[in-house]
Tab-separated table of C-alpha atoms and ligand atoms in Angstrom:
chain	number	residue	atom	x	y	z
A	18	MET	CA	12.493	-29.331	-102.971
A	19	SER	CA	12.429	-26.565	-100.741
A	20	LYS	CA	9.639	-24.256	-100.390
A	21	THR	CA	12.269	-21.791	-101.710
A	22	GLN	CA	12.888	-23.562	-104.995
A	23	GLU	CA	9.247	-24.437	-105.157
A	24	TYR	CA	7.946	-20.740	-104.938
A	25	ILE	CA	11.256	-19.750	-107.294
A	26	ASN	CA	10.117	-22.187	-110.119
A	27	LYS	CA	6.573	-21.162	-109.883
A	28	GLY	CA	7.290	-17.495	-109.891
A	29	GLU	CA	9.548	-17.941	-112.687
A	30	GLN	CA	6.612	-19.576	-114.828
A	31	TYR	CA	3.929	-16.654	-113.899
A	32	LEU	CA	5.481	-13.565	-113.263
A	33	LEU	CA	6.468	-11.331	-115.724
A	34	LYS	CA	10.362	-11.040	-116.107
A	35	THR	CA	11.044	-7.534	-115.639
A	36	TYR	CA	13.197	-8.054	-112.269
A	37	ASN	CA	16.595	-10.060	-111.719
A	38	ARG	CA	15.336	-11.362	-108.560
A	39	TYR	CA	17.386	-12.648	-105.340
A	40	PRO	CA	16.748	-16.554	-104.624
A	41	VAL	CA	15.014	-15.568	-101.534
A	42	VAL	CA	10.939	-16.133	-100.989
A	43	LEU	CA	10.489	-13.963	-98.197
A	44	ASP	CA	7.356	-14.776	-95.819
A	45	ARG	CA	7.012	-12.949	-92.502
A	46	GLY	CA	8.366	-10.037	-90.693
A	47	GLU	CA	8.936	-8.837	-87.191
A	48	GLY	CA	10.272	-5.841	-86.190
A	49	VAL	CA	13.614	-5.516	-88.000
A	50	TYR	CA	13.926	-8.840	-89.392
A	51	LEU	CA	12.537	-10.857	-92.347
A	52	TYR	CA	12.052	-14.661	-92.500
A	53	ASP	CA	12.080	-16.847	-95.523
A	54	VAL	CA	9.772	-19.578	-96.589
A	55	ASP	CA	12.187	-21.837	-95.209
A	56	GLY	CA	12.189	-20.093	-91.996
A	57	ARG	CA	16.219	-18.303	-92.367
A	58	LYS	CA	16.171	-15.013	-90.720
A	59	TYR	CA	17.542	-11.686	-92.258
A	60	LEU	CA	18.418	-8.220	-90.563
A	61	ASP	CA	16.383	-5.929	-93.088
A	62	PHE	CA	18.765	-2.914	-94.153
A	63	GLY	CA	16.485	-2.434	-96.993
A	64	ALA	CA	12.870	-1.733	-95.687
A	65	GLY	CA	11.384	-3.228	-99.215
A	66	ILE	CA	13.452	-0.012	-100.703
A	67	ALA	CA	12.991	2.244	-98.195
A	68	VAL	CA	9.081	1.738	-97.334
A	69	PHE	CA	8.598	-0.108	-94.041
A	70	ALA	CA	9.603	2.784	-91.661
A	71	LEU	CA	7.782	1.258	-88.698
A	72	GLY	CA	9.218	-2.167	-88.905
A	73	TYR	CA	7.292	-5.433	-89.274
A	74	GLY	CA	4.352	-5.638	-86.742
A	75	ASN	CA	3.631	-2.639	-85.187
A	76	GLN	CA	0.806	-2.971	-83.214
A	77	LYS	CA	-0.866	0.139	-83.572
A	78	TYR	CA	-0.611	0.265	-87.359
A	79	ASN	CA	-1.744	-3.421	-87.627
A	80	ASP	CA	-5.104	-2.638	-85.620
A	81	ALA	CA	-5.627	0.811	-87.506
A	82	LEU	CA	-5.761	-1.377	-90.876
A	83	LYS	CA	-8.049	-4.189	-89.340
A	84	GLY	CA	-10.006	-1.743	-87.964
A	85	GLN	CA	-10.641	-0.210	-91.332
A	86	ILE	CA	-11.042	-3.228	-93.191
A	87	ASP	CA	-14.303	-3.914	-90.872
A	88	LYS	CA	-15.780	-1.003	-91.789
A	89	ILE	CA	-15.269	-0.436	-95.187
A	90	LEU	CA	-11.861	-0.908	-97.742
A	91	HIS	CA	-13.240	1.472	-100.493
A	92	THR	CA	-15.308	4.164	-101.848
A	93	SER	CA	-15.140	6.269	-104.843
A	94	ASN	CA	-13.535	9.893	-105.098
A	95	LEU	CA	-17.166	11.100	-105.452
A	96	PHE	CA	-17.250	10.897	-101.966
A	97	TYR	CA	-15.513	12.406	-98.968
A	98	ASN	CA	-14.222	9.920	-96.767
A	99	VAL	CA	-12.811	10.053	-92.884
A	100	PRO	CA	-9.511	8.603	-93.355
A	101	ALA	CA	-8.783	10.268	-96.596
A	102	VAL	CA	-9.906	13.916	-95.082
A	103	ASP	CA	-7.933	13.303	-91.830
A	104	ALA	CA	-4.771	12.003	-93.331
A	105	ALA	CA	-4.289	15.100	-95.578
A	106	GLU	CA	-4.948	17.254	-92.706
A	107	LYS	CA	-2.180	15.567	-91.193
A	108	ILE	CA	0.057	16.305	-94.443
A	109	VAL	CA	-0.947	19.604	-94.935
A	110	LYS	CA	-0.738	20.629	-90.809
A	111	THR	CA	2.967	18.876	-90.788
A	112	SER	CA	4.367	20.740	-94.041
A	113	GLY	CA	3.064	24.009	-93.934
A	114	MET	CA	1.574	23.440	-97.815
A	115	ASP	CA	-2.313	23.633	-98.815
A	116	LYS	CA	-3.871	20.720	-100.553
A	117	VAL	CA	-3.255	16.905	-101.002
A	118	PHE	CA	-4.183	14.407	-103.770
A	119	PHE	CA	-3.766	10.705	-102.958
A	120	THR	CA	-2.367	8.560	-105.514
A	121	ASN	CA	-1.413	4.686	-105.465
A	122	SER	CA	2.267	5.029	-106.128
A	123	GLY	CA	5.161	7.077	-106.294
A	124	ALA	CA	5.045	7.015	-110.025
A	125	GLU	CA	1.470	8.479	-110.052
A	126	ALA	CA	2.307	11.123	-107.699
A	127	ILE	CA	5.118	12.420	-109.904
A	128	GLU	CA	2.460	12.254	-112.695
A	129	GLY	CA	-0.006	14.463	-110.886
A	130	ALA	CA	2.772	17.412	-109.486
A	131	LEU	CA	4.083	17.166	-113.365
A	132	LYS	CA	0.572	17.798	-114.168
A	133	VAL	CA	0.192	20.707	-112.146
A	134	ALA	CA	3.259	22.118	-113.368
A	135	ARG	CA	2.114	22.245	-116.546
A	136	LYS	CA	-1.241	23.314	-116.069
A	137	TYR	CA	0.033	26.459	-113.887
A	138	ALA	CA	2.407	27.249	-116.952
A	139	TYR	CA	-0.986	26.726	-119.357
A	140	LEU	CA	-3.164	29.023	-117.333
A	141	LYS	CA	-0.979	31.844	-118.122
A	142	ASP	CA	-0.067	31.069	-121.409
A	143	PRO	CA	-1.965	28.195	-123.459
A	144	SER	CA	0.572	28.466	-126.393
A	145	LYS	CA	3.252	26.779	-125.802
A	146	GLU	CA	4.577	23.475	-125.642
A	147	TYR	CA	5.764	23.738	-122.000
A	148	GLU	CA	8.913	21.191	-120.720
A	149	PHE	CA	10.531	20.342	-117.319
A	150	ILE	CA	13.872	20.598	-116.195
A	151	ALA	CA	15.209	17.445	-114.210
A	152	MET	CA	18.366	16.044	-112.788
A	153	HIS	CA	21.089	13.779	-114.593
A	154	HIS	CA	21.082	10.507	-112.511
A	155	SER	CA	17.511	11.142	-110.963
A	156	PHE	CA	15.029	8.569	-110.227
A	157	HIS	CA	11.417	9.630	-110.557
A	158	GLY	CA	9.090	6.223	-111.545
A	159	ARG	CA	8.359	3.911	-114.358
A	160	SER	CA	5.538	5.563	-115.874
A	161	GLN	CA	5.595	7.454	-118.860
A	162	GLY	CA	5.663	11.039	-117.224
A	163	ALA	CA	8.012	10.092	-114.607
A	164	LEU	CA	10.522	8.360	-117.014
A	165	SER	CA	10.405	11.362	-119.134
A	166	VAL	CA	11.814	12.950	-116.178
A	167	THR	CA	14.251	10.352	-114.758
A	168	GLY	CA	17.788	11.392	-115.546
A	169	ASN	CA	19.005	8.058	-116.807
A	170	THR	CA	18.657	6.994	-120.404
A	171	HIS	CA	18.915	3.207	-119.701
A	172	TYR	CA	15.305	3.710	-118.230
A	173	GLN	CA	14.153	5.813	-120.844
A	174	GLU	CA	15.290	3.988	-123.948
A	175	GLY	CA	12.865	2.203	-125.887
A	176	PHE	CA	9.926	3.731	-123.879
A	177	VAL	CA	10.138	7.708	-123.903
A	178	PRO	CA	11.032	9.288	-127.357
A	179	GLU	CA	14.118	11.840	-127.347
A	180	LYS	CA	11.481	14.841	-127.853
A	181	LEU	CA	9.201	13.716	-124.823
A	182	ARG	CA	11.958	13.915	-122.525
A	183	ALA	CA	12.783	16.604	-120.138
A	184	VAL	CA	15.605	18.899	-120.579
A	185	PHE	CA	18.382	17.515	-118.277
A	186	ALA	CA	20.869	19.643	-115.978
A	187	GLU	CA	23.487	18.432	-113.523
A	188	PHE	CA	22.460	17.868	-109.917
A	189	ASN	CA	23.789	20.816	-107.463
A	190	ASP	CA	24.682	22.860	-110.327
A	191	LEU	CA	22.885	25.975	-110.253
A	192	GLU	CA	24.287	27.695	-112.928
A	193	ASP	CA	23.740	24.421	-115.050
A	194	VAL	CA	20.036	24.894	-114.555
A	195	LYS	CA	19.746	28.433	-115.015
A	196	SER	CA	21.307	28.002	-118.292
A	197	LYS	CA	18.670	25.697	-119.383
A	198	VAL	CA	15.357	27.740	-118.485
A	199	THR	CA	13.548	29.005	-121.627
A	200	ASP	CA	10.266	30.675	-121.754
A	201	LYS	CA	8.869	27.216	-122.193
A	202	THR	CA	9.860	25.822	-118.777
A	203	CYS	CA	7.211	25.066	-116.505
A	204	GLY	CA	8.673	23.286	-114.117
A	205	ILE	CA	12.099	22.165	-112.284
A	206	ILE	CA	11.679	18.876	-110.556
A	207	CYS	CA	14.405	17.357	-108.116
A	208	GLU	CA	14.878	14.440	-105.054
A	209	VAL	CA	16.028	16.041	-102.417
A	210	VAL	CA	18.293	13.418	-101.840
A	211	GLN	CA	19.043	11.503	-104.945
A	212	GLY	CA	18.146	7.846	-104.001
A	213	GLU	CA	18.419	5.242	-107.161
A	214	GLY	CA	20.935	7.719	-108.495
A	215	GLY	CA	23.517	6.778	-105.796
A	216	VAL	CA	22.496	8.444	-102.601
A	217	TYR	CA	23.364	12.144	-103.379
A	218	PRO	CA	22.032	15.135	-101.087
A	219	ALA	CA	21.427	18.150	-102.413
A	220	ASP	CA	23.508	21.425	-101.565
A	221	LYS	CA	21.495	23.815	-99.606
A	222	GLU	CA	22.638	26.346	-102.031
A	223	PHE	CA	21.433	24.805	-104.797
A	224	LEU	CA	17.879	24.102	-103.242
A	225	ALA	CA	17.956	27.897	-102.316
A	226	GLY	CA	19.135	28.934	-105.762
A	227	LEU	CA	16.525	26.832	-107.634
A	228	ARG	CA	13.830	28.281	-105.241
A	229	ALA	CA	14.572	31.838	-106.152
A	230	LEU	CA	14.867	30.532	-109.794
A	231	CYS	CA	11.508	29.431	-109.863
A	232	ASP	CA	10.099	32.581	-107.636
A	233	GLU	CA	12.059	34.865	-110.363
A	234	LYS	CA	10.621	32.872	-113.779
A	235	ASP	CA	7.400	31.857	-111.670
A	236	ILE	CA	7.822	28.378	-112.677
A	237	LEU	CA	6.517	25.676	-109.943
A	238	LEU	CA	9.775	23.932	-108.164
A	239	ILE	CA	9.124	20.095	-107.884
A	240	PHE	CA	10.726	18.008	-104.886
A	241	ASP	CA	10.304	14.114	-105.027
A	242	GLU	CA	10.337	13.197	-101.791
A	243	VAL	CA	9.043	9.991	-102.862
A	244	GLN	CA	12.531	8.006	-101.096
A	245	CYS	CA	14.241	10.799	-98.829
A	246	GLY	CA	10.665	11.717	-97.134
A	247	MET	CA	8.492	10.857	-94.124
A	248	GLY	CA	11.299	11.281	-91.590
A	249	ARG	CA	13.891	8.725	-93.342
A	250	CYS	CA	16.619	11.868	-93.639
A	251	GLY	CA	15.946	13.346	-89.920
A	252	SER	CA	12.953	15.469	-90.193
A	253	LEU	CA	9.526	14.503	-91.456
A	254	TYR	CA	10.176	15.905	-94.833
A	255	ALA	CA	13.537	16.138	-96.145
A	256	HIS	CA	13.054	19.776	-97.360
A	257	ASP	CA	12.743	20.332	-93.784
A	258	LEU	CA	16.379	20.417	-93.280
A	259	TYR	CA	17.231	22.663	-96.087
A	260	GLY	CA	14.655	25.518	-95.094
A	261	VAL	CA	13.518	25.158	-98.727
A	262	LYS	CA	9.770	25.075	-99.637
A	263	PRO	CA	8.761	23.379	-102.758
A	264	ASP	CA	5.498	24.317	-104.846
A	265	VAL	CA	4.565	20.651	-105.093
A	266	MET	CA	5.903	17.479	-102.993
A	267	THR	CA	5.814	13.942	-103.999
A	268	LEU	CA	5.296	11.264	-101.146
A	269	ALA	CA	4.975	7.659	-101.466
A	270	LYS	CA	6.772	4.514	-100.128
A	271	ALA	CA	7.235	5.156	-95.901
A	272	LEU	CA	3.773	7.348	-96.297
A	273	GLY	CA	1.881	4.054	-96.058
A	274	CYS	CA	4.128	1.935	-94.447
A	275	GLY	CA	3.286	-0.927	-96.654
A	276	VAL	CA	0.107	-0.115	-98.120
A	277	PRO	CA	0.813	0.900	-101.250
A	278	VAL	CA	0.075	4.954	-101.313
A	279	GLY	CA	1.408	8.276	-102.344
A	280	ALA	CA	0.436	11.756	-102.637
A	281	PHE	CA	0.956	15.189	-104.252
A	282	VAL	CA	0.899	18.158	-102.124
A	283	THR	CA	0.834	21.420	-103.219
A	284	ALA	CA	1.357	25.289	-102.049
A	285	GLU	CA	-0.916	27.623	-102.131
A	286	LYS	CA	-0.101	29.009	-105.129
A	287	ALA	CA	-0.347	25.762	-107.194
A	288	SER	CA	-3.563	24.648	-105.901
A	289	HIS	CA	-5.926	26.172	-108.208
A	290	ALA	CA	-4.193	24.841	-111.265
A	291	LEU	CA	-6.283	21.427	-111.581
A	292	VAL	CA	-10.097	22.071	-111.285
A	293	PRO	CA	-12.933	19.068	-111.025
A	294	GLY	CA	-12.290	16.857	-114.215
A	295	ASP	CA	-8.145	17.493	-114.517
A	296	HIS	CA	-7.142	14.385	-112.913
A	297	GLY	CA	-8.558	11.205	-110.999
A	298	THR	CA	-8.205	7.781	-109.623
A	299	THR	CA	-10.072	5.171	-109.070
A	300	TYR	CA	-8.186	3.870	-105.773
A	301	GLY	CA	-6.267	7.077	-105.096
A	302	GLY	CA	-7.024	7.941	-101.269
A	303	ASN	CA	-9.368	5.179	-100.408
A	304	PRO	CA	-10.461	4.528	-97.043
A	305	PHE	CA	-7.858	2.060	-96.266
A	306	ALA	CA	-5.082	3.336	-97.814
A	307	THR	CA	-5.435	6.430	-96.124
A	308	ALA	CA	-6.110	4.871	-92.692
A	309	ALA	CA	-2.622	3.764	-92.874
A	310	VAL	CA	-1.245	7.251	-93.760
A	311	SER	CA	-3.069	8.568	-90.664
A	312	ALA	CA	-1.778	5.840	-88.799
A	313	VAL	CA	1.992	6.316	-89.869
A	314	TYR	CA	1.658	10.344	-89.006
A	315	ASP	CA	-0.044	9.553	-85.423
A	316	ILE	CA	2.996	6.755	-84.767
A	317	PHE	CA	5.702	9.077	-85.966
A	318	GLU	CA	4.502	11.503	-83.435
A	319	GLU	CA	3.891	9.446	-80.544
A	320	GLU	CA	7.296	7.307	-81.049
A	321	HIS	CA	9.571	10.813	-82.067
A	322	ILE	CA	10.259	8.486	-85.038
A	323	THR	CA	12.401	11.674	-86.544
A	324	ASP	CA	14.139	12.364	-83.053
A	325	HIS	CA	15.388	8.741	-83.481
A	326	VAL	CA	16.239	8.701	-86.855
A	327	LYS	CA	18.732	11.491	-85.950
A	328	GLU	CA	20.198	9.578	-83.140
A	329	VAL	CA	20.595	5.966	-84.914
A	330	GLY	CA	21.182	7.949	-88.484
A	331	ALA	CA	24.236	9.718	-86.522
A	332	TYR	CA	25.306	6.744	-84.963
A	333	LEU	CA	25.406	4.548	-88.810
A	334	TYR	CA	27.385	7.616	-89.873
A	335	GLU	CA	30.168	7.029	-87.607
A	336	LYS	CA	30.061	3.158	-87.968
A	337	LEU	CA	30.147	3.644	-91.961
A	338	GLU	CA	33.231	6.325	-91.487
A	339	GLU	CA	34.951	3.738	-89.745
A	340	LEU	CA	34.025	0.989	-92.457
A	341	LYS	CA	35.224	3.299	-95.208
A	342	ALA	CA	38.571	3.701	-93.371
A	343	GLU	CA	39.439	0.076	-93.020
A	344	TYR	CA	38.536	-0.705	-96.653
A	345	SER	CA	40.305	0.930	-99.477
A	346	GLN	CA	37.947	-0.547	-102.088
A	347	ILE	CA	34.950	2.070	-100.376
A	348	THR	CA	35.635	4.956	-102.115
A	349	ASP	CA	32.940	7.305	-100.624
A	350	HIS	CA	30.298	7.564	-98.206
A	351	ARG	CA	27.255	9.947	-98.317
A	352	GLY	CA	23.634	10.480	-97.089
A	353	LEU	CA	21.585	12.133	-94.263
A	354	GLY	CA	19.656	10.109	-91.390
A	355	LEU	CA	18.906	6.992	-92.593
A	356	MET	CA	19.478	7.180	-96.099
A	357	GLN	CA	23.155	6.616	-96.436
A	358	GLY	CA	25.418	4.965	-99.287
A	359	LEU	CA	28.868	3.497	-99.465
A	360	GLU	CA	30.611	3.781	-102.946
A	361	PHE	CA	32.902	1.198	-103.733
A	362	SER	CA	35.349	1.218	-106.509
A	363	GLY	CA	33.600	-1.949	-108.350
A	364	PRO	CA	29.904	-3.637	-108.537
A	365	VAL	CA	28.464	-4.114	-105.117
A	366	GLY	CA	26.286	-6.871	-106.374
A	367	ASP	CA	28.305	-9.650	-105.122
A	368	ILE	CA	28.620	-8.158	-101.871
A	369	ILE	CA	24.836	-8.092	-101.561
A	370	VAL	CA	24.784	-11.622	-102.500
A	371	ARG	CA	26.948	-12.818	-99.932
A	372	ALA	CA	25.188	-10.363	-97.169
A	373	MET	CA	22.313	-12.349	-98.028
A	374	ASP	CA	23.935	-15.704	-97.566
A	375	LYS	CA	24.689	-14.465	-93.841
A	376	GLY	CA	21.445	-13.136	-93.037
A	377	LEU	CA	21.520	-9.261	-93.772
A	378	ILE	CA	19.558	-7.509	-96.400
A	379	LEU	CA	21.285	-4.756	-98.081
A	380	MET	CA	20.218	-3.062	-101.209
A	381	SER	CA	22.161	-1.119	-104.078
A	382	ALA	CA	21.902	2.067	-105.684
A	383	GLY	CA	23.340	1.882	-109.286
A	384	THR	CA	26.286	-0.558	-109.701
A	385	ASN	CA	28.871	0.808	-107.396
A	386	VAL	CA	26.703	2.029	-104.273
A	387	LEU	CA	25.792	0.178	-101.288
A	388	ARG	CA	22.365	1.836	-100.108
A	389	PHE	CA	21.495	1.724	-96.628
A	390	VAL	CA	17.848	2.253	-95.957
A	391	PRO	CA	16.868	-0.103	-92.842
A	392	PRO	CA	13.359	0.691	-91.198
A	393	LEU	CA	13.237	3.663	-89.096
A	394	VAL	CA	13.242	2.095	-85.914
A	395	ILE	CA	16.012	0.508	-86.221
A	396	THR	CA	18.604	0.556	-83.097
A	397	LYS	CA	22.490	1.031	-82.416
A	398	GLU	CA	22.866	-2.603	-81.542
A	399	HIS	CA	21.305	-3.403	-85.185
A	400	VAL	CA	23.404	-1.072	-87.137
A	401	ASP	CA	26.483	-3.036	-84.919
A	402	GLU	CA	24.918	-6.277	-86.148
A	403	MET	CA	24.873	-5.045	-89.919
A	404	CYS	CA	28.635	-3.950	-89.645
A	405	GLY	CA	29.645	-7.168	-88.100
A	406	ILE	CA	28.197	-8.954	-91.103
A	407	LEU	CA	29.205	-6.647	-93.719
A	408	ARG	CA	32.919	-6.528	-92.248
A	409	SER	CA	32.624	-10.162	-92.431
A	410	VAL	CA	31.918	-10.141	-96.296
A	411	LEU	CA	34.316	-7.524	-96.950
A	412	THR	CA	37.326	-9.367	-95.206
A	413	ALA	CA	36.621	-12.727	-97.101
B	518	PLP	C1	12.905	9.467	-105.668
B	518	PLP	C2	11.582	8.365	-106.547
B	518	PLP	N1	10.527	8.672	-107.025
B	518	PLP	C3	9.830	8.304	-107.405
B	518	PLP	C4	9.294	6.846	-107.135
B	518	PLP	C5	8.857	5.838	-108.026
B	518	PLP	O1	7.791	5.286	-106.896
B	518	PLP	P1	6.894	4.267	-107.196
B	518	PLP	O2	7.692	2.687	-107.401
B	518	PLP	O3	6.010	3.882	-106.191
B	518	PLP	O4	6.155	4.258	-108.379
B	518	PLP	C6	10.681	6.133	-106.849
B	518	PLP	C7	11.016	5.039	-106.429
B	518	PLP	O5	12.085	3.987	-106.325
B	518	PLP	C8	11.732	7.249	-106.222
B	518	PLP	O6	12.489	6.699	-105.139
């Protein structure tokens, strides 16, 4: 029996079946390539779902983590620790926002952001049952609060009763959002580029309109940058491209580049809402996770990652446009930087499996969209290699 089959069998026996996994057992990574337990090599255009921005085996990143392991892995949030303070400073200075709370995942960052907005409204008037406006086709995570603002009933069904769900509006339709604001609205949450929903960038006027609306009503604007943030769209934070600031921003995925860590970041206006005792987590912001965050910010700066994303992202755009022109089954192409999607006239599951057989890892976003979210250090040559494999799959 191959090692792959051995581990698939074991996985089926011991792991809770909440995923339909591909029949591949990944073992190690090098640069932008992954290797499975039987030594097969894959060009990685998924980066662990938009996580591993720096590629595999970045020496500086690895050394920072190893150094932290030898010092201390964990302390409680009842104390300060050096990496958390340093990492928070880097987030604040690069974002122009005010305060940071570290979490362990994107969903937890969303939970915290929602609590900030609820408490902000509660402090003004504790008598109301507050609600959120969120966007159709959004994705914010799998915890109950995050699911309540996730605009896809498929994920909510059976978990979030209807009365606990947000009010949903059309993404990029300001009038629809406006029509749904009531005196119970405490926050509006949206991704700057919708990821799981099919790679849809926000329109500039939409985000600017949300900003004006939230200012007018004194409700908080939350930008979920878990997937589209951290350089992926060609600026450190995706909203920088739009010139529109949120009151709360959520980060995760590439924030730790593989170490599980997220954050919600508040603008000054929203920083006073949560006070001691209002929120906490045992692991969030521990020295190991935040040493990773700190190293990620340093490496991003030293290696000019966002400039690189702009350049290679533009090249990827051009190459995907060529593919779209060649294959009639490709119906649309959207995205920013190294977060792009090709929409097909039918499901893309089969394309992904066949590409994997040829040594290329791709992701989907919904049923019909191929999502391209490679490590941010990918080069134009890697883009050419990916297009070559994809072409051979589409032609067959
Ligand atoms: C935009 C967005 N928000 C939140 C999440 C949830 O993050 P996590 O899976 O780390 O809980 C995701 C995950 O895909 C996401 O894409």
